[in-house]
PDB file of C-alpha atoms in Angstrom:
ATOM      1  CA  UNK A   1      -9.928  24.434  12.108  1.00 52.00           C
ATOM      2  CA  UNK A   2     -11.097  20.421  11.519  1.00 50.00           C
ATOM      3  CA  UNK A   3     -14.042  21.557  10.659  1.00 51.00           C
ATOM      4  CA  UNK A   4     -13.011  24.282   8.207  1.00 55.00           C
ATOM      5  CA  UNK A   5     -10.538  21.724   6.811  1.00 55.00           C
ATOM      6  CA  UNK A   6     -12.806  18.804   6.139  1.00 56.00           C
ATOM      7  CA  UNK A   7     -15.265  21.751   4.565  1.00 56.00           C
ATOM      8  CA  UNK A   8     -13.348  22.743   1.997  1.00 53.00           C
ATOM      9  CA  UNK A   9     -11.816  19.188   1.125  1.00 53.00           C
ATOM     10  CA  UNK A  10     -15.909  17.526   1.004  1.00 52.00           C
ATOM     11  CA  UNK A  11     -16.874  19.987  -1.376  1.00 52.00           C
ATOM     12  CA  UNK A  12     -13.960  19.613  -3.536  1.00 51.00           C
ATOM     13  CA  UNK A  13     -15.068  15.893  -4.214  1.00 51.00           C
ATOM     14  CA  UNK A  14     -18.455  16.795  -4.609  1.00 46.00           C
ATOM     15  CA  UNK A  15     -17.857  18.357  -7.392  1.00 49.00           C
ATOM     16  CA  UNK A  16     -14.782  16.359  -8.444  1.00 46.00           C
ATOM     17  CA  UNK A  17     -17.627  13.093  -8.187  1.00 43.00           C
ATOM     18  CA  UNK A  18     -19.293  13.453 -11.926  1.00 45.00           C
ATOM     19  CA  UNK A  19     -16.157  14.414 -13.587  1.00 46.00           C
ATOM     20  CA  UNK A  20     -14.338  12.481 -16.660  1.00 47.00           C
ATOM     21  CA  UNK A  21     -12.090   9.678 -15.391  1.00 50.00           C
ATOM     22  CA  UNK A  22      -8.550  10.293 -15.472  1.00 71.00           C
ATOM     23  CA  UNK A  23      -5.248   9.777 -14.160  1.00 80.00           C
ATOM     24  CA  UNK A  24      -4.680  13.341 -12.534  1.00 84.00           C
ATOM     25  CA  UNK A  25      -8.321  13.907 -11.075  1.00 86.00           C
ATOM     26  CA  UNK A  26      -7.766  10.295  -9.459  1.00 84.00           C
ATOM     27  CA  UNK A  27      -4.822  11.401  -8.011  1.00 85.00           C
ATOM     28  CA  UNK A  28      -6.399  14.368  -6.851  1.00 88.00           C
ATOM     29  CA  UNK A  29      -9.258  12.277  -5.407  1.00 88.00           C
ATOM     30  CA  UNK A  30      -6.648   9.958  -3.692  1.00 86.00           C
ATOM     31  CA  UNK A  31      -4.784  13.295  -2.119  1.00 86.00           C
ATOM     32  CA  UNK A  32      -8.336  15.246  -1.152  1.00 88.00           C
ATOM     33  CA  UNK A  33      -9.242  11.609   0.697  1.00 86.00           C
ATOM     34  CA  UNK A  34      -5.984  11.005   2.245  1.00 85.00           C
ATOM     35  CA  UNK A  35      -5.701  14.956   3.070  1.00 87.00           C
ATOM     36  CA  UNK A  36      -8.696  15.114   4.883  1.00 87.00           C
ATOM     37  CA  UNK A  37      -7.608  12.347   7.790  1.00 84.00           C
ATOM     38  CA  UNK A  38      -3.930  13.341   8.071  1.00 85.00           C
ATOM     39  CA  UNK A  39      -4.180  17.042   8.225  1.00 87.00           C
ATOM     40  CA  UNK A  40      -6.719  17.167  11.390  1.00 88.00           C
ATOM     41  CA  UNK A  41      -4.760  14.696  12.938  1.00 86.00           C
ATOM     42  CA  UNK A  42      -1.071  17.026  12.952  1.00 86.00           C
ATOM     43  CA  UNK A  43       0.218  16.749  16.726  1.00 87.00           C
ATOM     44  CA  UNK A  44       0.520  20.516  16.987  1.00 88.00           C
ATOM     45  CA  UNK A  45      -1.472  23.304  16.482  1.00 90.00           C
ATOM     46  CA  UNK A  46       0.885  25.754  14.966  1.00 90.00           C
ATOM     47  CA  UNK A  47       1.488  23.020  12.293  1.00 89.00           C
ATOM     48  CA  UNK A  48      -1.781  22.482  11.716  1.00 89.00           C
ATOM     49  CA  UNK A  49      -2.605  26.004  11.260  1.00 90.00           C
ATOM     50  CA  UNK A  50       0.022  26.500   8.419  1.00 91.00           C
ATOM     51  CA  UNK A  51      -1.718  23.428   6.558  1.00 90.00           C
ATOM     52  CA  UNK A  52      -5.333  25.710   6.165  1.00 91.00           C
ATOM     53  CA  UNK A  53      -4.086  28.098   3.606  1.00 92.00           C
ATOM     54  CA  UNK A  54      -1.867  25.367   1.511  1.00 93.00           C
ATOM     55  CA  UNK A  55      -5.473  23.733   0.977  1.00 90.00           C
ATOM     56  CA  UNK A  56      -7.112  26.526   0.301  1.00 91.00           C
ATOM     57  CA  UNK A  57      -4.494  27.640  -2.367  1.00 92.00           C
ATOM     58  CA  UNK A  58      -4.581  24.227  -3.972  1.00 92.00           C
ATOM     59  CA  UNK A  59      -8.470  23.771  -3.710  1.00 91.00           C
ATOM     60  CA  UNK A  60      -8.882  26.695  -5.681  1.00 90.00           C
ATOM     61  CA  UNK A  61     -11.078  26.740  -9.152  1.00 90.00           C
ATOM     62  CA  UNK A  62      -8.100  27.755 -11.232  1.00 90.00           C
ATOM     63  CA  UNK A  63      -5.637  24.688  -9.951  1.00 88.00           C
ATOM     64  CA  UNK A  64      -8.865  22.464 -11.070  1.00 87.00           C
ATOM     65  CA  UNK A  65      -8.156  23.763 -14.996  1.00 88.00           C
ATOM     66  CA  UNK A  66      -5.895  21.714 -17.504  1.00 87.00           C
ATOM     67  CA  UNK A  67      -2.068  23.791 -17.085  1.00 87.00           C
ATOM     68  CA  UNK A  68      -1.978  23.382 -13.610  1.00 89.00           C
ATOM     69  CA  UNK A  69      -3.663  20.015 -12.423  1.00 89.00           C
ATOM     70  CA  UNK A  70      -0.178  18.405 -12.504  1.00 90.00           C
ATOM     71  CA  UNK A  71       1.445  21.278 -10.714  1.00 91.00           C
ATOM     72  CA  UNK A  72      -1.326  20.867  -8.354  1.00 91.00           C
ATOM     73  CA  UNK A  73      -0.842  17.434  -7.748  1.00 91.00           C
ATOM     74  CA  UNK A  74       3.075  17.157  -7.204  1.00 90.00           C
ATOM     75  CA  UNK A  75       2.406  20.353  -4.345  1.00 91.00           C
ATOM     76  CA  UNK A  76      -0.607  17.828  -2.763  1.00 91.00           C
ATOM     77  CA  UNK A  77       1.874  14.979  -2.982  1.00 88.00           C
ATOM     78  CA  UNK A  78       4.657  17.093  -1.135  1.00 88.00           C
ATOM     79  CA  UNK A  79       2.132  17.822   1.327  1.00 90.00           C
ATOM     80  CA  UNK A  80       0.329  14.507   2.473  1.00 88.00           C
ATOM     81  CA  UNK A  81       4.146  13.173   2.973  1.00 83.00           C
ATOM     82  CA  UNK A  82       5.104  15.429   5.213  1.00 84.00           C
ATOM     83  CA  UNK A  83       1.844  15.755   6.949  1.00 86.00           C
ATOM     84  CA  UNK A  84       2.777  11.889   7.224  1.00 81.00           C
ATOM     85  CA  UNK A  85       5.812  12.235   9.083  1.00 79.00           C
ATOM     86  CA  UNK A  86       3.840  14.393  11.070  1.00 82.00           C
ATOM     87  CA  UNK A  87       5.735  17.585  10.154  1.00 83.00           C
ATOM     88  CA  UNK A  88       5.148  20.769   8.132  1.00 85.00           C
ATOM     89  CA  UNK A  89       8.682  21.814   6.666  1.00 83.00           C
ATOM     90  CA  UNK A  90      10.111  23.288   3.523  1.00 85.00           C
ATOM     91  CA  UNK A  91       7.705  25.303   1.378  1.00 88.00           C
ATOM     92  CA  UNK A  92       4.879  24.806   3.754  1.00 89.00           C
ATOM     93  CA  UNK A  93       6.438  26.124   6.681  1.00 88.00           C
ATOM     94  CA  UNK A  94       5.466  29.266   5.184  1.00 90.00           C
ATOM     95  CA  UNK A  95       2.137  30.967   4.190  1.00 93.00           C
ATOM     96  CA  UNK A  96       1.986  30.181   0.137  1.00 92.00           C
ATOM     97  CA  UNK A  97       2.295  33.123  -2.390  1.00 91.00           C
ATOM     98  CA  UNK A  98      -0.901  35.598  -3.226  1.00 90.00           C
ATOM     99  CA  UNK A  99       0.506  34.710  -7.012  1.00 89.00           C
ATOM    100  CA  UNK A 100       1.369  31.931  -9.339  1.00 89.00           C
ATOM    101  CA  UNK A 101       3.331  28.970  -7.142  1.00 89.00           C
ATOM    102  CA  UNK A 102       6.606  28.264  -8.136  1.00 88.00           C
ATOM    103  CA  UNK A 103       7.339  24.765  -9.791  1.00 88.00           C
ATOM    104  CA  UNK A 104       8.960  22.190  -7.495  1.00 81.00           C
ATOM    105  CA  UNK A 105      11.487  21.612  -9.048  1.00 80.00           C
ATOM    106  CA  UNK A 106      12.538  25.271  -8.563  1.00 81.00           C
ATOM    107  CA  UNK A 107      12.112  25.165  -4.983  1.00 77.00           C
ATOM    108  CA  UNK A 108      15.060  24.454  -2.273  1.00 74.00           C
ATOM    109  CA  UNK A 109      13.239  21.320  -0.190  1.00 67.00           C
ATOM    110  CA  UNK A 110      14.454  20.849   3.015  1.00 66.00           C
ATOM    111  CA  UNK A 111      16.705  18.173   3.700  1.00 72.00           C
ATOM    112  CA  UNK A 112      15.091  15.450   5.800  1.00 69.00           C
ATOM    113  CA  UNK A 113      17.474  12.471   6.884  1.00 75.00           C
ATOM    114  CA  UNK A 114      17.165   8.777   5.923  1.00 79.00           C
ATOM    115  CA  UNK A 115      14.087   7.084   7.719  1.00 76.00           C
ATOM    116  CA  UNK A 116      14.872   3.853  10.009  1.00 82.00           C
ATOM    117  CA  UNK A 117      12.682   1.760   7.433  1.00 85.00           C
ATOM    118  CA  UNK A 118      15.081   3.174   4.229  1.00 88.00           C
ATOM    119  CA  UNK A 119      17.932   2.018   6.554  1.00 90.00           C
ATOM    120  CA  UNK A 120      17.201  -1.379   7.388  1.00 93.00           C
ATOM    121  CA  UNK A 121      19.313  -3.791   6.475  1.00 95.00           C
ATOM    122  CA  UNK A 122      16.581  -6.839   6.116  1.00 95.00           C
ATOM    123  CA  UNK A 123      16.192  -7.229   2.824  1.00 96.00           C
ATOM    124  CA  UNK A 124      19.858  -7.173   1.714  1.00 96.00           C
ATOM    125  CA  UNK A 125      20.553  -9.963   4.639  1.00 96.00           C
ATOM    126  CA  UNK A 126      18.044 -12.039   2.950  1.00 95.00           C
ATOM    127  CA  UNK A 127      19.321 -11.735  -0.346  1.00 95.00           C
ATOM    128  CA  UNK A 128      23.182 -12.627   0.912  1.00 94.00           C
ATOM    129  CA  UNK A 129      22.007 -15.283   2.765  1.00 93.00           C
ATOM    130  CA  UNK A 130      20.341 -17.292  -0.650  1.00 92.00           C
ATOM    131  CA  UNK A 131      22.040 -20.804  -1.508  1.00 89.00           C
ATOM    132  CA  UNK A 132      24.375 -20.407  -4.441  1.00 86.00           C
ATOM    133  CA  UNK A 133      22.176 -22.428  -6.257  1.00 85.00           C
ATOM    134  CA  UNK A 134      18.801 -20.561  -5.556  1.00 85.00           C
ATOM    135  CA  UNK A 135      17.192 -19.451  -9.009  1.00 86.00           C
ATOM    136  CA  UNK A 136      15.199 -16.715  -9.440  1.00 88.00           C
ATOM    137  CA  UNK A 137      11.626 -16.914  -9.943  1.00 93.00           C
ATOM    138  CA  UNK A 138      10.500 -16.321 -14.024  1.00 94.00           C
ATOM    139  CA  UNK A 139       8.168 -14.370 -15.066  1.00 95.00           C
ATOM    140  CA  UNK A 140       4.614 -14.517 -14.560  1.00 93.00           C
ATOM    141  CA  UNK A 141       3.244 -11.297 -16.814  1.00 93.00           C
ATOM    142  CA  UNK A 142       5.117 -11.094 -20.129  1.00 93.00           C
ATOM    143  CA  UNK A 143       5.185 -13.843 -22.476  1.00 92.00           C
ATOM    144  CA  UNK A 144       7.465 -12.249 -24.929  1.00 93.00           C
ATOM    145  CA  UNK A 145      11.226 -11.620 -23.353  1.00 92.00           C
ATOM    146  CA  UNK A 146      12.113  -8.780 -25.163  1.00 94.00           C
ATOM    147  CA  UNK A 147       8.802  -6.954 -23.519  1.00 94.00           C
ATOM    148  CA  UNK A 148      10.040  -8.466 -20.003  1.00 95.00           C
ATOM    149  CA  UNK A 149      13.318  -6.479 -20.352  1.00 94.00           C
ATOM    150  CA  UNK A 150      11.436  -3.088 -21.791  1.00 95.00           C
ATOM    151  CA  UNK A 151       9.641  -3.106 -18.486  1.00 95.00           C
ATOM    152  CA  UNK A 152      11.303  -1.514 -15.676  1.00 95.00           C
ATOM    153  CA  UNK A 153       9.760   1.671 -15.428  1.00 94.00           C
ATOM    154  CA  UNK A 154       8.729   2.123 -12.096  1.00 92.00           C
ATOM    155  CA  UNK A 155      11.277  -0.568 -10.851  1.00 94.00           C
ATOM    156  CA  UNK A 156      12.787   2.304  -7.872  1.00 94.00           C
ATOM    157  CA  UNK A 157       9.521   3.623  -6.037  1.00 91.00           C
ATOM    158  CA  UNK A 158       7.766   0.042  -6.301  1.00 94.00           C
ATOM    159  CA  UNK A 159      11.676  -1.117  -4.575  1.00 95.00           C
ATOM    160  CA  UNK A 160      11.316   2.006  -2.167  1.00 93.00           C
ATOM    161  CA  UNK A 161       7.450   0.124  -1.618  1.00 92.00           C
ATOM    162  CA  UNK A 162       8.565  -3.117  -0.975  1.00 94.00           C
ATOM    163  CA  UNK A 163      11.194  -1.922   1.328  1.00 94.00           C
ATOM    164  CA  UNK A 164       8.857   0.200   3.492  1.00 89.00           C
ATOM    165  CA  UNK A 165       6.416  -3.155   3.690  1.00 92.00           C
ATOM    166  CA  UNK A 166       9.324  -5.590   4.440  1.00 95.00           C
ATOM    167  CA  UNK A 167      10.154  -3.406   7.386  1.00 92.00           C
ATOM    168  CA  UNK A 168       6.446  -3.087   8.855  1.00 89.00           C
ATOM    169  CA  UNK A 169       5.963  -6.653   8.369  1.00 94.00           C
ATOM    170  CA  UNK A 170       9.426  -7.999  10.125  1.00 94.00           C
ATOM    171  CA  UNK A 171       8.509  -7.398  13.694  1.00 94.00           C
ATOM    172  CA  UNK A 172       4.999  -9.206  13.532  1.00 93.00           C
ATOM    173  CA  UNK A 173       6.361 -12.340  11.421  1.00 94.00           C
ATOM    174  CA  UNK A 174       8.594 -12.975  14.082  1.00 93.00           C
ATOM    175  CA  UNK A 175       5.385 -13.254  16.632  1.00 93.00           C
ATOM    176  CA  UNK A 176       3.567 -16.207  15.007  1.00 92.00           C
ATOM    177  CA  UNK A 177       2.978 -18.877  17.167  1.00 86.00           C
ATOM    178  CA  UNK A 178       4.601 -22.085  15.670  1.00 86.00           C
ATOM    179  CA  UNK A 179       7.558 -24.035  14.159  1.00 88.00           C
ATOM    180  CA  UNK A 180       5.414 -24.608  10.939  1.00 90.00           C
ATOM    181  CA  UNK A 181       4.014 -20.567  10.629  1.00 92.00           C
ATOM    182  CA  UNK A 182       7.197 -19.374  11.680  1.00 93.00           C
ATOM    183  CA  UNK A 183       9.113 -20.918   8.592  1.00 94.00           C
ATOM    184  CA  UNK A 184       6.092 -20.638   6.175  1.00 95.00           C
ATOM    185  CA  UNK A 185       5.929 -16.471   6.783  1.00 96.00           C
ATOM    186  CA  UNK A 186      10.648 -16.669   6.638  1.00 95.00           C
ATOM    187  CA  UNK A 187      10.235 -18.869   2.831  1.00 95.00           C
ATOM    188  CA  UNK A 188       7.418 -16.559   1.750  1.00 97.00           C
ATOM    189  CA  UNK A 189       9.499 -13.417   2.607  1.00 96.00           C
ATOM    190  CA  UNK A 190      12.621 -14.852   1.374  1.00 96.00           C
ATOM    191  CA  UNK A 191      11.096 -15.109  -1.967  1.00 96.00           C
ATOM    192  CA  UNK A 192       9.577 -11.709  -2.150  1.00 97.00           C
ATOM    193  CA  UNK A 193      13.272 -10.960  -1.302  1.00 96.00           C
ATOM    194  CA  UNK A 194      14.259 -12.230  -4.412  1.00 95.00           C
ATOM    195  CA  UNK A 195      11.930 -10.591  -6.894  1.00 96.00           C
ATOM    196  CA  UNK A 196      14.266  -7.800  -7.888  1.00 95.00           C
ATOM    197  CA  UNK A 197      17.514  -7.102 -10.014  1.00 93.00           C
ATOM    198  CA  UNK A 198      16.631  -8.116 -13.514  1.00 93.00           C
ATOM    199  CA  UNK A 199      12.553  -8.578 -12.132  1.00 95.00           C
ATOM    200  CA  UNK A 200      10.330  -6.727 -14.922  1.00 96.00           C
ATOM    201  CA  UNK A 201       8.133  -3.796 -12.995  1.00 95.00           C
ATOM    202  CA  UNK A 202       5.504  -5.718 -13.349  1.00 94.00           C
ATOM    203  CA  UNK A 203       6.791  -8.983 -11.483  1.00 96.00           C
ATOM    204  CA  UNK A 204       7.830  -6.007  -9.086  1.00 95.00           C
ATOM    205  CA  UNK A 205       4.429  -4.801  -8.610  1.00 94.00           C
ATOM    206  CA  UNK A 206       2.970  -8.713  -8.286  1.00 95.00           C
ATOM    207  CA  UNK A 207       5.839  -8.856  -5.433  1.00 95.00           C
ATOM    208  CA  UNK A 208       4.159  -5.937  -3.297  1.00 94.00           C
ATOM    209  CA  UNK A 209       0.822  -6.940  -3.518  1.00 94.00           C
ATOM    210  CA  UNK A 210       1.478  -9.528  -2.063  1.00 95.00           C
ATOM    211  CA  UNK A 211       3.630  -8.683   0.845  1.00 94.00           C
ATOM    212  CA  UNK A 212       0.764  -6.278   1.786  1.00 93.00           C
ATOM    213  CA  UNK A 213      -1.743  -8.882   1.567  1.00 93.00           C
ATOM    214  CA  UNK A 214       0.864 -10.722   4.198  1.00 95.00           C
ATOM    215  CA  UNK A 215       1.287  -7.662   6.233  1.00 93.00           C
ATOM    216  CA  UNK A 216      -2.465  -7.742   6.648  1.00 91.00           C
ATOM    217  CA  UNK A 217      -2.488 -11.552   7.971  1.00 92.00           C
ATOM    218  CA  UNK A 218       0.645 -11.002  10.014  1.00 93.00           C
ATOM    219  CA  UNK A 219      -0.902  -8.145  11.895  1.00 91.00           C
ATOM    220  CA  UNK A 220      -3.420 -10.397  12.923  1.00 89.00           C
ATOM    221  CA  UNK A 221      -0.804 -13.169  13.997  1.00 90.00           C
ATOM    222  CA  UNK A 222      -2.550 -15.471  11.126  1.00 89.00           C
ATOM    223  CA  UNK A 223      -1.680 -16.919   8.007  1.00 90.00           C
ATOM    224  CA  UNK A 224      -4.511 -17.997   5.477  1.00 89.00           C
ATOM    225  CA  UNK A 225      -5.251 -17.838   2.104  1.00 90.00           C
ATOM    226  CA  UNK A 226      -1.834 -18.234  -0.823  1.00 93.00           C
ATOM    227  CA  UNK A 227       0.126 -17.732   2.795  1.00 94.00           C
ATOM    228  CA  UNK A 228      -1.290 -21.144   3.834  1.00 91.00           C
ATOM    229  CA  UNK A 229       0.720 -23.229   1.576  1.00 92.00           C
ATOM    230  CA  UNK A 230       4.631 -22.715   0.973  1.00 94.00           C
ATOM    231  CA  UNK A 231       5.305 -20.288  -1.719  1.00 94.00           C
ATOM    232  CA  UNK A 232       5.601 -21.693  -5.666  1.00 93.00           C
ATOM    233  CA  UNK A 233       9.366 -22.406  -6.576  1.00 88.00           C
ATOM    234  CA  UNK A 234       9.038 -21.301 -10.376  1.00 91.00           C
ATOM    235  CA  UNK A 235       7.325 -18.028 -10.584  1.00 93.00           C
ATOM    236  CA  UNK A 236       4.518 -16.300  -8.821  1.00 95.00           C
ATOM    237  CA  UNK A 237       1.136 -15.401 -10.157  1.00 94.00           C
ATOM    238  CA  UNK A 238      -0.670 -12.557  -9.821  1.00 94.00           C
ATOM    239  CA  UNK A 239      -2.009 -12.289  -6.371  1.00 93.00           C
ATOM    240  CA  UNK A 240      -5.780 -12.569  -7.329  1.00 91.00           C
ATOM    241  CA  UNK A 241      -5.238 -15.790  -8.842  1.00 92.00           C
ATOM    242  CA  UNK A 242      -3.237 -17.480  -6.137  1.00 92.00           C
ATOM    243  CA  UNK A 243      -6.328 -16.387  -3.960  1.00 89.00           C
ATOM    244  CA  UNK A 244      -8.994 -17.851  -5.789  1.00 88.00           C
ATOM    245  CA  UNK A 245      -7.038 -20.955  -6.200  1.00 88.00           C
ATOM    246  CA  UNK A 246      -6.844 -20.693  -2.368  1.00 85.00           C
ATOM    247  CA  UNK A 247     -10.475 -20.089  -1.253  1.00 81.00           C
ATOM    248  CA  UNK A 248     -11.632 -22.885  -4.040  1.00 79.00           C
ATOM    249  CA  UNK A 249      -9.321 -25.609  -2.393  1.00 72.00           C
ATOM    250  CA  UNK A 250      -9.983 -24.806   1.100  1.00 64.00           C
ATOM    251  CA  UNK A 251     -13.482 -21.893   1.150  1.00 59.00           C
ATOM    252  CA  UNK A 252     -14.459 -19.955   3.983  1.00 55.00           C
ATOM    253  CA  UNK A 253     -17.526 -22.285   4.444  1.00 56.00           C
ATOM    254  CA  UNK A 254     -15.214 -25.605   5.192  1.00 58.00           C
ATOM    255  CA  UNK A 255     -15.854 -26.461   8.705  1.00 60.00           C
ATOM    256  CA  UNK A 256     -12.147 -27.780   9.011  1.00 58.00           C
ATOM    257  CA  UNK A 257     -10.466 -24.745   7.364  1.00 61.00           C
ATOM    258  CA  UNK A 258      -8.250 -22.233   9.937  1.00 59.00           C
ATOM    259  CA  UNK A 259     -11.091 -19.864   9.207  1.00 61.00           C
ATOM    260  CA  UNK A 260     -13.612 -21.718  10.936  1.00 64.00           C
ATOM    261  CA  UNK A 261     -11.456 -23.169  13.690  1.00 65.00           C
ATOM    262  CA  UNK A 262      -9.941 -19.019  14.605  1.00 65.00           C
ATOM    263  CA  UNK A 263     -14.135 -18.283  14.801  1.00 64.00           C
ATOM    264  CA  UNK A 264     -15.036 -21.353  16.663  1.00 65.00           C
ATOM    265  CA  UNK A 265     -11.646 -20.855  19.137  1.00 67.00           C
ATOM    266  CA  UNK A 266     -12.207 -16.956  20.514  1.00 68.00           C
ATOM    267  CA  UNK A 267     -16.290 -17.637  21.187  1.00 70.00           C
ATOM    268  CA  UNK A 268     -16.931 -19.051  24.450  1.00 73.00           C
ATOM    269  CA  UNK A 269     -17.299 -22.688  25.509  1.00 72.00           C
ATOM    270  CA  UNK A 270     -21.065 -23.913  26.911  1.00 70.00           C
ATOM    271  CA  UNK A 271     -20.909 -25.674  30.051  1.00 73.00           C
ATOM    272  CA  UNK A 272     -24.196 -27.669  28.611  1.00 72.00           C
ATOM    273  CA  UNK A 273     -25.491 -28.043  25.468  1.00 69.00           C
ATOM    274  CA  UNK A 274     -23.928 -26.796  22.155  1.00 69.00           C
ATOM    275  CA  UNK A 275     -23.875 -24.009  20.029  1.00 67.00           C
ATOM    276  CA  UNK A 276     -25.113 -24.385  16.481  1.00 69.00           C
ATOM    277  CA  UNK A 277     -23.516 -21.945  13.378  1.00 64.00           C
ATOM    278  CA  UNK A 278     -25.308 -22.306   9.838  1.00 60.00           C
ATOM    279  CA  UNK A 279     -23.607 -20.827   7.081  1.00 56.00           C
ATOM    280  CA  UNK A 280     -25.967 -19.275   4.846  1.00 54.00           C
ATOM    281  CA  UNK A 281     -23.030 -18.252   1.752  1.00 51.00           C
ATOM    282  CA  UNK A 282     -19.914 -18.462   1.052  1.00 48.00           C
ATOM    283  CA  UNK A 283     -20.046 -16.345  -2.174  1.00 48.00           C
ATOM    284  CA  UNK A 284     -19.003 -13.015  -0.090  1.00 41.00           C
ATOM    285  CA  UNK A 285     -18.565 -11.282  -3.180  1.00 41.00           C
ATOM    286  CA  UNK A 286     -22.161 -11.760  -4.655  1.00 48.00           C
ATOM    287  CA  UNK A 287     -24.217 -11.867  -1.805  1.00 42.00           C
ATOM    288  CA  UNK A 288     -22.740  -8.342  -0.967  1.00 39.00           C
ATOM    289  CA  UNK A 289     -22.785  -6.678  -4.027  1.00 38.00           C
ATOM    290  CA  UNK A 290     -24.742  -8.574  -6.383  1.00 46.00           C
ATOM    291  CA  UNK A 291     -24.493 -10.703  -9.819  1.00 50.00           C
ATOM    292  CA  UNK A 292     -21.141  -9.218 -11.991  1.00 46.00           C
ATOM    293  CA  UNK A 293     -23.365  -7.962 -15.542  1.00 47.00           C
TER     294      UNK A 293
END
């Protein structure tokens, strides 16, 4: 069945590889990617078995032409989440139709109750607990006001996004090592906390980038790069920025960066002699993947 699986969702991208750009064949990229690590990996085999004909039915030539590449995606986005939770429910507890499939919107989904992440209580706490006098951060995107208050688009699912992040990261901020870490990784969530309300989508979207770049370090019970310092008190910049302002005060190269000192710590000790490291380049990007044109 893994086999047959990963079959069908290879040679979709193969031929998916030399098509136009666009949103919806990205998204169908994203979905065949994600699709073909999650299904195999269902904890039952009855479940998994139901998944086989979805992708077939979806994989199909005529779901690849222009009417029904949306429709396509929205049933491939139904399907990777609850593959996620590890479930098949709803529509795909059942084989699909030999016809046309139904739009979504026509369909009864099955009622799932609240997650523990989309009930935690974190984020609010945070928010209460902000001095009277606490300002929030301005913005770092839009020049122009008026644009600032046209942009709140996607302001619920990147909320939903930050919500899901603030609740993975929680548990491992609270294992640093360290009276100065410890309140460095609290002020940097705090204000992420506050980037919401009137906060422009965009500011929104600056917000999660970074707490997953800090979910990253905090897994690994570190924090380098923007999370080194103490977060900026008037507005935050895009999270590319704050980390090459970070690796050009303080590179990967410098022998007394935390860098260096986390490499030197976890290699053994000599009894005699020493050990000598040469760094041969710091320019990561570069030496791995060439000269930008």
């Amino acid at each position: 069945m893994e086999a047959d699986l990963s079959q069908v969702l290879h040679s979709s991208n193969l031929n998916r590889a030399f098509a136009k750009p666009d949103i919806l064949n990205t998204e169908f990229m994203y979905f065949s990617a994600v699709l073909k690590v999650v299904a195999p990996a269902v904890s039952t085999d009855d479940n998994r078995q139901k998944v086989v004909p979805w992708i077939h039915k979806l994989f199909r030539p005529e779901y690849h032409s222009t009417p029904f590449r949306e429709k396509r995606n929205k049933y491939l986005l139904y399907l990777t989440l609850t593959l996620l939770n590890d479930e098949v429910y709803g529509i795909f507890s059942m084989p699909p139709p030999d016809g046309a499939l139904p739009e979504l919107n026509e369909v009864n989904l099955a009622h799932v109750t609240a997650a523990e992440w989309e009930l935690d209580s974190t984020w609010q706490e945070t928010l209460n607990n902000l001095p009277q006098d606490y300002k929030q951060l301005e913005c770092s995107v839009h020049e122009n006001p008026i644009e600032c208050d046209e942009d709140h688009q996607l302001d619920t699912i990147l909320d939903q996004e930050f919500q899901f992040l603030l609740y993975l990261t929680k548990p491992y901020a609270a294992m640093l090592q360290g009276r100065y870490d410890s309140t460095r990784v609290a002020t940097w969530l705090q204000t992420l906390c506050t980037i919401q309300g009137s906060s422009c989508s965009s500011m929104r979207g600056i917000r999660n980038d970074y707490i997953m770049a800090l979910l990253g370090y905090v897994h690994e019970l570190r924090l380098i790069g923007p999370f080194a310092e103490y977060p900026p008190w008037r507005t935050l910049p895009p999270l590319a920025e704050a980390a090459k302002i970070a690796a050009e005060n303080r590179p990967i190269t410098d022998p007394t960066g935390p860098e260096a000192t986390s490499f030197l710590s976890a290699l053994p000790k000599p009894n005699d002699g020493a050990f000598c490291y040469i760094a041969l380049t710091g320019d990561l990007v570069n030496s791995s993947f060439g000269q930008a044109p």
